[in-house]
Structure formats: C-alpha cells, structure tokens
Coordinates of C-alpha atoms in Angstrom, one line a residue:
X1079 CA 72.4 -79.2 -48.3
X1080 CA 70.8 -81.8 -50.7
X1081 CA 67.5 -80.0 -50.5
X1082 CA 69.2 -76.7 -51.5
X1083 CA 70.9 -78.4 -54.6
X1084 CA 67.5 -79.9 -55.7
X1085 CA 65.8 -76.5 -55.3
X1086 CA 68.7 -74.8 -57.3
X1087 CA 68.3 -77.4 -60.1
X1088 CA 64.6 -76.9 -60.2
X1089 CA 65.1 -73.1 -60.4
X1090 CA 67.6 -73.6 -63.3
X1091 CA 65.1 -75.8 -65.2
X1092 CA 62.3 -73.3 -64.7
X1093 CA 64.4 -70.4 -65.9
X1094 CA 65.7 -72.3 -68.9
X1095 CA 62.1 -73.4 -69.7
X1096 CA 60.8 -69.8 -69.5
X1097 CA 63.4 -68.0 -71.6
X1098 CA 64.2 -68.7 -75.2
X1099 CA 67.6 -68.6 -76.8
X1100 CA 67.0 -65.0 -78.1
X1101 CA 66.0 -63.8 -74.6
X1102 CA 62.3 -63.4 -75.3
X1103 CA 60.2 -64.5 -72.3
X1104 CA 58.0 -67.5 -73.2
X1105 CA 55.3 -69.2 -71.3
X1106 CA 55.4 -72.9 -71.5
X1107 CA 52.1 -74.3 -72.8
X1108 CA 50.8 -77.1 -70.6
X1109 CA 47.1 -77.1 -71.5
X1110 CA 45.1 -76.2 -74.6
X1111 CA 44.5 -72.5 -74.8
X1112 CA 41.8 -71.1 -77.1
X1113 CA 41.6 -67.4 -77.7
X1114 CA 38.8 -66.0 -79.9
X1115 CA 40.4 -63.2 -82.1
X1116 CA 37.2 -62.5 -84.1
X1117 CA 33.7 -64.0 -84.1
X1118 CA 31.0 -63.0 -86.6
X1119 CA 27.9 -61.3 -85.0
X1120 CA 25.7 -64.2 -86.2
X1121 CA 27.1 -67.7 -86.1
X1122 CA 25.5 -69.0 -89.3
X1123 CA 27.5 -72.2 -89.7
X1124 CA 29.3 -74.0 -86.8
X1125 CA 31.9 -76.8 -86.9
X1126 CA 30.6 -80.1 -85.4
X1127 CA 32.3 -83.4 -84.9
X1128 CA 32.2 -85.3 -88.2
X1129 CA 32.0 -82.2 -90.4
X1130 CA 34.5 -81.6 -93.2
X1131 CA 36.1 -78.2 -92.3
X1132 CA 38.4 -75.9 -94.3
X1133 CA 40.8 -74.0 -92.1
X1134 CA 43.4 -71.3 -93.0
X1135 CA 46.2 -71.1 -90.5
X1136 CA 49.7 -69.9 -89.5
X1137 CA 51.6 -72.4 -87.4
X1138 CA 54.4 -71.3 -85.1
X1139 CA 56.6 -72.7 -82.4
X1140 CA 56.3 -71.2 -78.9
X1141 CA 59.2 -68.9 -79.6
X1142 CA 57.4 -67.4 -82.6
X1143 CA 59.3 -69.2 -85.4
X1144 CA 56.7 -69.8 -88.2
X1145 CA 56.7 -73.3 -89.8
X1146 CA 53.7 -73.1 -92.1
X1147 CA 51.3 -70.5 -93.5
X1148 CA 48.4 -71.7 -95.6
X1149 CA 47.5 -68.1 -96.6
X1150 CA 50.7 -67.7 -98.5
X1151 CA 50.0 -71.0 -100.3
X1152 CA 46.4 -70.0 -101.0
X1153 CA 45.1 -73.3 -99.9
X1154 CA 43.3 -74.0 -96.5
X1155 CA 43.6 -77.4 -94.9
X1156 CA 40.5 -79.6 -95.3
X1157 CA 39.9 -82.4 -92.8
X1158 CA 37.1 -84.3 -91.0
X1159 CA 36.7 -82.8 -87.5
X1160 CA 37.0 -85.1 -84.5
X1161 CA 38.3 -88.1 -86.4
X1162 CA 42.0 -87.9 -85.5
X1163 CA 43.2 -86.9 -89.0
X1164 CA 44.9 -83.8 -87.4
X1165 CA 46.6 -83.3 -84.0
X1166 CA 44.3 -83.5 -81.0
X1167 CA 44.7 -79.8 -80.2
X1168 CA 43.1 -79.0 -83.6
X1169 CA 40.2 -81.4 -83.2
X1170 CA 39.5 -79.8 -79.8
X1171 CA 40.3 -76.2 -80.7
X1172 CA 38.3 -76.0 -84.0
X1173 CA 35.2 -77.7 -82.6
X1174 CA 32.4 -75.1 -82.3
X1175 CA 34.0 -72.5 -84.4
X1176 CA 31.7 -70.4 -86.7
X1177 CA 32.6 -69.9 -90.4
X1178 CA 34.6 -66.6 -90.5
X1179 CA 35.7 -67.0 -86.9
X1180 CA 39.4 -66.6 -86.1
X1181 CA 41.0 -68.3 -83.1
X1182 CA 44.5 -68.5 -81.6
X1183 CA 45.3 -72.0 -80.4
X1184 CA 48.1 -72.6 -77.9
X1185 CA 48.7 -76.4 -78.0
X1186 CA 50.9 -78.3 -75.6
X1187 CA 53.1 -81.0 -77.0
X1188 CA 50.9 -83.8 -75.6
X1189 CA 48.0 -82.5 -77.9
X1190 CA 50.4 -81.9 -80.8
X1191 CA 53.2 -84.3 -81.9
X1192 CA 54.4 -85.3 -78.4
X1193 CA 57.9 -86.6 -78.4
X1194 CA 58.1 -86.9 -82.2
X1195 CA 59.9 -84.3 -84.3
X1196 CA 58.3 -83.4 -87.6
X1197 CA 60.8 -82.9 -90.4
X1198 CA 63.2 -80.1 -89.5
X1199 CA 60.6 -77.6 -88.6
X1200 CA 59.0 -79.0 -85.4
X1201 CA 61.2 -80.4 -82.7
X1202 CA 60.2 -83.2 -80.4
X1203 CA 58.2 -82.0 -77.4
X1204 CA 57.3 -78.7 -79.0
X1205 CA 54.3 -76.7 -77.9
X1206 CA 52.6 -75.1 -81.0
X1207 CA 50.7 -71.8 -81.6
X1208 CA 48.2 -71.6 -84.5
X1209 CA 46.3 -68.6 -85.8
X1210 CA 43.3 -70.2 -87.4
X1211 CA 40.3 -69.1 -89.5
X1212 CA 37.4 -71.4 -90.3
X1213 CA 36.7 -70.9 -94.0
X1214 CA 34.0 -73.5 -94.7
X1215 CA 32.0 -76.3 -93.1
X1216 CA 31.0 -79.2 -95.4
X1217 CA 31.9 -77.0 -98.4
X1218 CA 29.6 -74.2 -97.4
X1219 CA 31.0 -70.7 -96.6
X1220 CA 27.7 -69.2 -95.5
X1221 CA 24.0 -70.0 -94.8
X1222 CA 21.9 -71.5 -97.6
X1223 CA 18.2 -71.1 -98.2
X1224 CA 17.3 -73.9 -95.8
X1225 CA 19.1 -72.1 -93.0
X1226 CA 17.0 -69.0 -93.7
X1227 CA 13.7 -70.9 -93.6
X1228 CA 14.8 -72.6 -90.4
X1229 CA 15.5 -69.3 -88.8
X1230 CA 12.1 -68.0 -89.7
X1231 CA 10.2 -71.1 -88.5
X1232 CA 12.2 -71.7 -85.4
X1233 CA 11.0 -74.6 -83.3
X1234 CA 7.5 -74.8 -84.8
X1235 CA 6.7 -78.4 -85.4
X1236 CA 6.3 -79.3 -89.1
X1237 CA 3.0 -81.0 -88.5
X1238 CA 1.5 -77.6 -87.5
X1239 CA 2.2 -76.2 -90.9
X1240 CA -0.1 -76.5 -93.9
X1241 CA 0.5 -75.6 -97.5
X1242 CA -0.1 -71.9 -98.0
X1243 CA 0.5 -70.9 -94.3
X1244 CA 2.2 -67.6 -93.9
X1245 CA 5.3 -67.5 -91.7
X1246 CA 6.0 -64.2 -90.0
X1247 CA 9.5 -63.7 -88.5
X1248 CA 9.6 -62.6 -84.8

C-alpha cells in the first residue's frame, strides 16, 4: 500500500511538472539544449573563451512567457565569454557561435539562476529559453583584411614567403 501511495505521488509530481497552468504541454529542461536555427555558409568569425561578444536575444520562461527582448531595445548584450559575467548556460551555449549564427538555448535552472528569483520576471528554479543571435566578436561583425590574407595563405609557414611572392588561392 505504501508503495502505491509513493508511486501515485510521483505520478502527480510528474504530471504537474509537465503541464503548465494554461494547459500547454511543457518539457522540463534538465540539461543544456543548443539548437542551431541558422548558421552562415562560411563561419568567418567564431566566439572563443575570453572574446567580447555582442548578442541579441529574446528570453523566455519554459511556458513561453517573454521576460526580455534586446531587439525591441535596439541594444545587444556585450560580455566577455567564459568569464562568468553571464549565466553558465550562456557561457556554454554561445561558445563556438559564428557571427550571424542564431541558436535556441534551453537552459536548466542549475545553469541559469538556480534557486534565486530575479526581480518579478524570473521565478526561483526556472528553466529558461533564449533565442540568440551573435552580432559581433571583439567589435567585429565580419572578416577583416587579415582574415582574407590568412584564407589565401592557409598553413604556409611565413618563413617560406619572400617579398614579392605571388599567392595563388586553391
């Protein structure tokens, strides 16, 4: 009998955790989920640990309630990647993005704000969903002339080049 009561309690907890108040079916986020919505054909600039990145985003609770939209404010968020200046889910989810790439990040509470509530908009223990777009890396929105030359030269050692050499692309 005690086993049946425990199983019923677990079933109630699971059902309550899966359905939101408005009846929409939700999936509880337990691990970081990264979905690539768009990636440029060529990844000219990629976000690395220590880079200053600019990211536009829409932040939502798991039930779809939006709590922030940088697009409507016209100002992306700038931060140093991998330094703990944003939630852990962002440091992990933005890493390796290309400028122009868009990702959906599903971040569990343990990689967001944990048991802290943030103002009135983010309750304690909330999993968060972010639609993100990497706008710039270290202030650059696209490749510069050095990147073009590097693409042409490839892995050719600099000591093999002499002034006046012609570089032919492959």
